[in-house]
PDB file of C-alpha atoms in Angstrom:
ATOM      1  CA  MET A   1      96.382 145.139 129.984  1.00 67.00           C
ATOM      2  CA  ARG A   2      97.718 142.161 131.879  1.00 77.00           C
ATOM      3  CA  VAL A   3      96.004 139.232 133.551  1.00 82.00           C
ATOM      4  CA  LEU A   4      97.168 138.855 137.150  1.00 84.00           C
ATOM      5  CA  ASP A   5      96.681 135.802 139.334  1.00 87.00           C
ATOM      6  CA  ILE A   6      96.615 136.773 143.029  1.00 85.00           C
ATOM      7  CA  GLY A   7      95.770 133.841 145.231  1.00 87.00           C
ATOM      8  CA  ASN A   8      92.386 132.545 144.119  1.00 89.00           C
ATOM      9  CA  SER A   9      91.663 135.730 142.162  1.00 88.00           C
ATOM     10  CA  ARG A  10      92.350 136.351 138.484  1.00 86.00           C
ATOM     11  CA  GLU A  11      92.159 140.033 137.586  1.00 81.00           C
ATOM     12  CA  LEU A  12      92.806 142.428 134.723  1.00 77.00           C
ATOM     13  CA  CYS A  13      95.412 145.129 135.350  1.00 78.00           C
ATOM     14  CA  GLY A  14      95.385 148.236 133.187  1.00 73.00           C
ATOM     15  CA  GLY A  15      98.469 149.729 134.794  1.00 75.00           C
ATOM     16  CA  THR A  16      96.677 152.585 136.604  1.00 78.00           C
ATOM     17  CA  HIS A  17      96.524 152.262 140.389  1.00 81.00           C
ATOM     18  CA  VAL A  18      93.992 154.027 142.630  1.00 84.00           C
ATOM     19  CA  ALA A  19      93.613 154.219 146.374  1.00 85.00           C
ATOM     20  CA  ARG A  20      90.083 152.800 146.317  1.00 85.00           C
ATOM     21  CA  THR A  21      87.728 151.371 143.681  1.00 81.00           C
ATOM     22  CA  GLY A  22      85.334 154.273 144.282  1.00 85.00           C
ATOM     23  CA  ASP A  23      87.880 156.595 142.647  1.00 85.00           C
ATOM     24  CA  ILE A  24      87.236 154.784 139.361  1.00 85.00           C
ATOM     25  CA  GLY A  25      83.515 155.441 139.384  1.00 88.00           C
ATOM     26  CA  LEU A  26      81.448 153.993 136.578  1.00 90.00           C
ATOM     27  CA  PHE A  27      83.414 151.518 134.454  1.00 88.00           C
ATOM     28  CA  LYS A  28      82.106 150.810 130.950  1.00 91.00           C
ATOM     29  CA  ILE A  29      83.620 148.501 128.338  1.00 90.00           C
ATOM     30  CA  ALA A  30      83.245 150.299 125.002  1.00 89.00           C
ATOM     31  CA  PHE A  31      84.886 147.706 122.749  1.00 90.00           C
ATOM     32  CA  GLU A  32      86.150 144.145 122.919  1.00 89.00           C
ATOM     33  CA  GLY A  33      87.470 142.144 120.015  1.00 89.00           C
ATOM     34  CA  GLY A  34      90.326 140.203 118.488  1.00 88.00           C
ATOM     35  CA  VAL A  35      93.221 142.141 116.968  1.00 85.00           C
ATOM     36  CA  ALA A  36      95.573 139.222 116.234  1.00 87.00           C
ATOM     37  CA  ALA A  37      95.898 135.503 116.811  1.00 88.00           C
ATOM     38  CA  GLY A  38      95.509 134.889 120.535  1.00 84.00           C
ATOM     39  CA  ILE A  39      95.281 138.609 121.339  1.00 85.00           C
ATOM     40  CA  ARG A  40      92.110 140.411 122.459  1.00 84.00           C
ATOM     41  CA  ARG A  41      91.694 144.159 122.762  1.00 87.00           C
ATOM     42  CA  VAL A  42      89.492 145.691 125.444  1.00 84.00           C
ATOM     43  CA  GLU A  43      88.700 149.415 125.465  1.00 88.00           C
ATOM     44  CA  ALA A  44      86.990 150.876 128.506  1.00 87.00           C
ATOM     45  CA  ILE A  45      86.142 154.293 129.918  1.00 90.00           C
ATOM     46  CA  THR A  46      85.556 155.377 133.501  1.00 88.00           C
ATOM     47  CA  GLY A  47      84.118 158.141 135.615  1.00 89.00           C
ATOM     48  CA  MET A  48      82.264 161.015 133.940  1.00 92.00           C
ATOM     49  CA  ASN A  49      83.491 159.903 130.514  1.00 92.00           C
ATOM     50  CA  ALA A  50      81.758 156.580 131.052  1.00 92.00           C
ATOM     51  CA  LEU A  51      78.572 158.357 132.152  1.00 93.00           C
ATOM     52  CA  ASP A  52      78.662 160.560 129.038  1.00 94.00           C
ATOM     53  CA  PHE A  53      79.145 157.462 126.896  1.00 93.00           C
ATOM     54  CA  VAL A  54      76.143 155.706 128.449  1.00 93.00           C
ATOM     55  CA  GLN A  55      73.986 158.802 127.996  1.00 94.00           C
ATOM     56  CA  GLN A  56      75.007 159.034 124.341  1.00 94.00           C
ATOM     57  CA  GLN A  57      74.116 155.379 123.827  1.00 92.00           C
ATOM     58  CA  ASN A  58      70.740 155.916 125.477  1.00 93.00           C
ATOM     59  CA  ALA A  59      70.117 158.938 123.253  1.00 95.00           C
ATOM     60  CA  LEU A  60      70.921 156.854 120.176  1.00 93.00           C
ATOM     61  CA  LEU A  61      68.570 154.113 121.338  1.00 93.00           C
ATOM     62  CA  SER A  62      65.794 156.651 121.915  1.00 94.00           C
ATOM     63  CA  ARG A  63      66.351 158.141 118.467  1.00 94.00           C
ATOM     64  CA  LEU A  64      66.262 154.682 116.901  1.00 93.00           C
ATOM     65  CA  ALA A  65      63.030 153.877 118.727  1.00 93.00           C
ATOM     66  CA  ARG A  66      61.418 157.086 117.456  1.00 94.00           C
ATOM     67  CA  THR A  67      62.550 156.335 113.906  1.00 94.00           C
ATOM     68  CA  LEU A  68      61.154 152.812 114.113  1.00 93.00           C
ATOM     69  CA  LYS A  69      57.993 154.057 115.854  1.00 92.00           C
ATOM     70  CA  ALA A  70      58.409 151.356 118.471  1.00 91.00           C
ATOM     71  CA  PRO A  71      59.292 151.194 122.177  1.00 92.00           C
ATOM     72  CA  ALA A  72      63.021 151.008 122.847  1.00 90.00           C
ATOM     73  CA  GLU A  73      62.762 147.462 124.175  1.00 91.00           C
ATOM     74  CA  GLU A  74      61.176 146.377 120.875  1.00 92.00           C
ATOM     75  CA  SER A  75      63.775 148.055 118.637  1.00 92.00           C
ATOM     76  CA  VAL A  76      65.802 144.902 118.001  1.00 92.00           C
ATOM     77  CA  ALA A  77      62.721 142.907 117.020  1.00 93.00           C
ATOM     78  CA  LYS A  78      61.562 145.757 114.784  1.00 94.00           C
ATOM     79  CA  VAL A  79      64.916 145.949 112.996  1.00 94.00           C
ATOM     80  CA  GLU A  80      64.944 142.170 112.508  1.00 95.00           C
ATOM     81  CA  GLN A  81      61.445 142.405 111.028  1.00 94.00           C
ATOM     82  CA  LEU A  82      62.533 145.141 108.613  1.00 94.00           C
ATOM     83  CA  LEU A  83      65.614 143.161 107.580  1.00 95.00           C
ATOM     84  CA  GLU A  84      63.465 140.112 106.880  1.00 96.00           C
ATOM     85  CA  GLN A  85      61.118 142.248 104.782  1.00 96.00           C
ATOM     86  CA  GLN A  86      64.131 143.597 102.883  1.00 96.00           C
ATOM     87  CA  ARG A  87      65.397 140.074 102.222  1.00 95.00           C
ATOM     88  CA  GLN A  88      61.989 139.099 100.864  1.00 96.00           C
ATOM     89  CA  LEU A  89      61.882 142.195  98.659  1.00 96.00           C
ATOM     90  CA  ASP A  90      65.351 141.356  97.331  1.00 91.00           C
ATOM     91  CA  LYS A  91      64.106 137.857  96.460  1.00 90.00           C
ATOM     92  CA  ASP A  92      61.056 139.294  94.713  1.00 91.00           C
ATOM     93  CA  ILE A  93      63.216 141.717  92.727  1.00 86.00           C
ATOM     94  CA  ALA A  94      65.598 138.921  91.726  1.00 81.00           C
ATOM     95  CA  HIS A  95      62.628 136.832  90.566  1.00 82.00           C
ATOM     96  CA  LEU A  96      61.221 139.718  88.514  1.00 84.00           C
ATOM     97  CA  LYS A  97      64.639 140.368  86.967  1.00 79.00           C
ATOM     98  CA  ALA A  98      64.883 136.701  86.014  1.00 77.00           C
ATOM     99  CA  GLN A  99      61.476 136.907  84.349  1.00 80.00           C
ATOM    100  CA  GLN A 100      62.546 140.089  82.575  1.00 78.00           C
ATOM    101  CA  ALA A 101      65.732 138.452  81.337  1.00 76.00           C
ATOM    102  CA  ALA A 102      63.787 135.448  80.060  1.00 76.00           C
ATOM    103  CA  ALA A 103      61.273 137.634  78.240  1.00 80.00           C
ATOM    104  CA  GLN A 104      63.958 139.827  76.676  1.00 77.00           C
ATOM    105  CA  GLY A 105      65.970 136.790  75.671  1.00 75.00           C
ATOM    106  CA  ASP A 106      62.992 135.172  73.953  1.00 79.00           C
ATOM    107  CA  ALA A 107      62.254 138.413  72.103  1.00 79.00           C
ATOM    108  CA  MET A 108      65.824 138.536  70.782  1.00 84.00           C
ATOM    109  CA  LEU A 109      65.886 135.045  69.301  1.00 88.00           C
ATOM    110  CA  SER A 110      64.752 136.402  65.938  1.00 86.00           C
ATOM    111  CA  GLN A 111      67.822 138.681  65.851  1.00 88.00           C
ATOM    112  CA  ALA A 112      70.245 135.760  65.651  1.00 91.00           C
ATOM    113  CA  ILE A 113      72.299 135.556  62.461  1.00 91.00           C
ATOM    114  CA  ALA A 114      74.092 132.617  60.889  1.00 92.00           C
ATOM    115  CA  ILE A 115      77.886 132.653  60.692  1.00 92.00           C
ATOM    116  CA  GLY A 116      79.455 129.522  59.272  1.00 89.00           C
ATOM    117  CA  GLY A 117      76.446 127.393  60.158  1.00 89.00           C
ATOM    118  CA  THR A 118      76.304 128.708  63.733  1.00 94.00           C
ATOM    119  CA  GLN A 119      73.482 130.769  65.189  1.00 94.00           C
ATOM    120  CA  VAL A 120      75.076 133.934  66.582  1.00 95.00           C
ATOM    121  CA  LEU A 121      73.386 136.507  68.783  1.00 95.00           C
ATOM    122  CA  LEU A 122      75.280 139.626  69.834  1.00 95.00           C
ATOM    123  CA  ALA A 123      73.091 142.117  71.671  1.00 93.00           C
ATOM    124  CA  ARG A 124      72.612 144.655  74.441  1.00 93.00           C
ATOM    125  CA  MET A 125      70.330 143.943  77.386  1.00 89.00           C
ATOM    126  CA  ASP A 126      70.733 146.991  79.604  1.00 88.00           C
ATOM    127  CA  GLY A 127      69.632 146.886  83.218  1.00 82.00           C
ATOM    128  CA  LEU A 128      70.514 143.265  83.934  1.00 83.00           C
ATOM    129  CA  ASP A 129      72.990 142.295  86.616  1.00 83.00           C
ATOM    130  CA  ALA A 130      75.529 139.492  86.268  1.00 85.00           C
ATOM    131  CA  LYS A 131      73.074 136.817  87.379  1.00 84.00           C
ATOM    132  CA  GLY A 132      70.396 138.048  84.977  1.00 84.00           C
ATOM    133  CA  LEU A 133      72.844 138.061  82.076  1.00 88.00           C
ATOM    134  CA  ARG A 134      73.951 134.538  82.842  1.00 90.00           C
ATOM    135  CA  GLU A 135      70.379 133.271  82.929  1.00 87.00           C
ATOM    136  CA  ALA A 136      69.580 135.047  79.661  1.00 88.00           C
ATOM    137  CA  VAL A 137      72.652 133.617  77.919  1.00 91.00           C
ATOM    138  CA  ASP A 138      71.874 130.085  79.099  1.00 90.00           C
ATOM    139  CA  ARG A 139      68.243 130.378  77.994  1.00 88.00           C
ATOM    140  CA  ILE A 140      69.082 131.762  74.543  1.00 91.00           C
ATOM    141  CA  LYS A 141      71.856 129.232  74.004  1.00 91.00           C
ATOM    142  CA  SER A 142      69.568 126.332  74.872  1.00 89.00           C
ATOM    143  CA  LYS A 143      66.932 127.530  72.409  1.00 90.00           C
ATOM    144  CA  LEU A 144      69.298 128.233  69.520  1.00 90.00           C
ATOM    145  CA  LYS A 145      71.072 124.867  69.991  1.00 88.00           C
ATOM    146  CA  THR A 146      74.251 125.278  67.912  1.00 92.00           C
ATOM    147  CA  ALA A 147      74.997 128.809  68.989  1.00 94.00           C
ATOM    148  CA  VAL A 148      77.302 131.524  70.214  1.00 96.00           C
ATOM    149  CA  VAL A 149      75.775 134.237  72.391  1.00 96.00           C
ATOM    150  CA  LEU A 150      77.233 137.485  73.712  1.00 96.00           C
ATOM    151  CA  LEU A 151      75.086 139.813  75.797  1.00 95.00           C
ATOM    152  CA  VAL A 152      76.185 143.196  77.113  1.00 95.00           C
ATOM    153  CA  SER A 153      74.453 145.166  79.847  1.00 93.00           C
ATOM    154  CA  ARG A 154      74.994 148.678  81.117  1.00 92.00           C
ATOM    155  CA  GLU A 155      74.271 149.597  84.721  1.00 87.00           C
ATOM    156  CA  GLY A 156      75.265 153.194  85.363  1.00 88.00           C
ATOM    157  CA  ASP A 157      78.949 153.562  84.539  1.00 90.00           C
ATOM    158  CA  LYS A 158      79.572 149.818  84.641  1.00 92.00           C
ATOM    159  CA  VAL A 159      79.398 147.283  81.840  1.00 94.00           C
ATOM    160  CA  GLN A 160      78.731 143.566  82.255  1.00 94.00           C
ATOM    161  CA  LEU A 161      79.396 141.065  79.474  1.00 96.00           C
ATOM    162  CA  ALA A 162      78.406 137.405  79.306  1.00 96.00           C
ATOM    163  CA  ALA A 163      79.243 134.913  76.564  1.00 96.00           C
ATOM    164  CA  GLY A 164      77.996 131.403  75.968  1.00 96.00           C
ATOM    165  CA  VAL A 165      79.119 128.810  73.420  1.00 96.00           C
ATOM    166  CA  SER A 166      77.336 125.539  72.707  1.00 95.00           C
ATOM    167  CA  ALA A 167      79.395 122.392  73.266  1.00 94.00           C
ATOM    168  CA  ASP A 168      79.679 121.622  69.541  1.00 92.00           C
ATOM    169  CA  ARG A 169      81.404 124.969  68.832  1.00 93.00           C
ATOM    170  CA  ILE A 170      83.918 125.123  71.686  1.00 94.00           C
ATOM    171  CA  GLY A 171      86.600 123.738  69.380  1.00 92.00           C
ATOM    172  CA  GLN A 172      86.266 126.822  67.168  1.00 94.00           C
ATOM    173  CA  ILE A 173      85.616 129.581  69.691  1.00 94.00           C
ATOM    174  CA  LYS A 174      85.796 129.583  73.461  1.00 95.00           C
ATOM    175  CA  ALA A 175      83.551 131.820  75.539  1.00 95.00           C
ATOM    176  CA  GLY A 176      86.552 133.235  77.388  1.00 94.00           C
ATOM    177  CA  ASP A 177      88.226 134.344  74.151  1.00 94.00           C
ATOM    178  CA  LEU A 178      85.023 135.964  72.923  1.00 95.00           C
ATOM    179  CA  VAL A 179      84.235 137.860  76.093  1.00 95.00           C
ATOM    180  CA  SER A 180      87.855 139.013  76.464  1.00 94.00           C
ATOM    181  CA  ALA A 181      87.901 140.417  72.932  1.00 93.00           C
ATOM    182  CA  ALA A 182      84.705 142.348  73.584  1.00 95.00           C
ATOM    183  CA  ALA A 183      85.741 143.494  77.061  1.00 95.00           C
ATOM    184  CA  GLN A 184      88.895 145.160  75.754  1.00 94.00           C
ATOM    185  CA  ALA A 185      86.723 147.712  73.951  1.00 94.00           C
ATOM    186  CA  VAL A 186      85.008 148.778  77.182  1.00 95.00           C
ATOM    187  CA  GLY A 187      88.174 148.920  79.259  1.00 94.00           C
ATOM    188  CA  GLY A 188      87.728 145.611  80.991  1.00 92.00           C
ATOM    189  CA  LYS A 189      88.730 141.992  81.116  1.00 87.00           C
ATOM    190  CA  GLY A 190      87.274 138.686  82.168  1.00 86.00           C
ATOM    191  CA  GLY A 191      87.242 134.960  81.662  1.00 85.00           C
ATOM    192  CA  GLY A 192      85.602 131.707  82.570  1.00 90.00           C
ATOM    193  CA  ARG A 193      84.880 128.264  81.183  1.00 93.00           C
ATOM    194  CA  PRO A 194      85.026 127.355  77.477  1.00 95.00           C
ATOM    195  CA  ASP A 195      81.211 127.262  77.343  1.00 95.00           C
ATOM    196  CA  PHE A 196      80.513 130.312  79.520  1.00 96.00           C
ATOM    197  CA  ALA A 197      82.478 133.394  80.558  1.00 96.00           C
ATOM    198  CA  MET A 198      81.878 136.849  81.981  1.00 96.00           C
ATOM    199  CA  ALA A 199      83.684 140.169  82.016  1.00 95.00           C
ATOM    200  CA  GLY A 200      83.268 143.692  83.288  1.00 93.00           C
ATOM    201  CA  GLY A 201      84.172 147.095  81.935  1.00 94.00           C
ATOM    202  CA  THR A 202      84.080 150.794  82.788  1.00 94.00           C
ATOM    203  CA  GLN A 203      83.523 152.443  79.397  1.00 95.00           C
ATOM    204  CA  PRO A 204      79.845 152.048  78.428  1.00 94.00           C
ATOM    205  CA  ALA A 205      80.230 154.501  75.551  1.00 94.00           C
ATOM    206  CA  HIS A 206      82.165 151.794  73.667  1.00 95.00           C
ATOM    207  CA  ILE A 207      79.599 148.997  73.927  1.00 95.00           C
ATOM    208  CA  GLU A 208      78.852 149.047  70.204  1.00 95.00           C
ATOM    209  CA  LEU A 209      82.580 148.747  69.490  1.00 95.00           C
ATOM    210  CA  ALA A 210      82.691 145.738  71.811  1.00 95.00           C
ATOM    211  CA  LEU A 211      79.938 144.040  69.809  1.00 96.00           C
ATOM    212  CA  THR A 212      81.732 144.885  66.555  1.00 95.00           C
ATOM    213  CA  GLN A 213      84.990 143.347  67.792  1.00 94.00           C
ATOM    214  CA  ALA A 214      83.134 140.248  68.919  1.00 94.00           C
ATOM    215  CA  ARG A 215      81.528 139.862  65.498  1.00 94.00           C
ATOM    216  CA  ALA A 216      84.906 140.233  63.775  1.00 93.00           C
ATOM    217  CA  LEU A 217      86.403 137.491  65.953  1.00 94.00           C
ATOM    218  CA  LEU A 218      83.475 135.165  65.260  1.00 94.00           C
ATOM    219  CA  GLN A 219      83.699 135.706  61.514  1.00 93.00           C
ATOM    220  CA  GLN A 220      87.369 134.808  61.728  1.00 92.00           C
ATOM    221  CA  ARG A 221      86.858 131.700  63.872  1.00 92.00           C
ATOM    222  CA  LEU A 222      83.565 130.412  62.479  1.00 90.00           C
ATOM    223  CA  GLY A 223      83.952 131.494  58.866  1.00 75.00           C
ATOM    224  CA  ALA A 224      82.236 134.374  57.063  1.00 54.00           C
TER     225      ALA A 224
END
């Protein structure tokens, strides 16, 4: 499509010429958007095809209105309301997961063992997402003080790992090294800062092996 300047008129030319504009019939733009820098793409249909398109769109709008149990003119407002409710539910779920992670983390404090004068906690906390694992690791690490923490969570066929190391133990073991060693067992990899790192994997059946490899590395770095 070209832009033509004819006198005081600027028009779009699609390359198809008709004897009169009435031959075109209904003209409906179906799509308009950018396809490259400085280039826009416009797709339009005419005549009976355009009428069919409009009727299909009206049918979709009517179906949407019936699904929403609202008049067609209120469909947009209804969808926006539902999206806002969904956002609030997502916030509520995230808050509940954070509370769950905190409660589970507190319950696991007694499972920490001492390796070379360092409190070490290696455990599973299934059902937590990456954010929940991070919050749990930070909470446990802050309560154990001089500590190394590795938590592993399974969600379906995916595995999430999070490791935290207190500042006074970074010289002996970095969180990235710990989480990488464990992630290898579950077919994954990861990394991060010396005091916190995360990884993902795809072999949940090997989670116990991941914890075993992590313990072996800690015994080597921290001292049996």
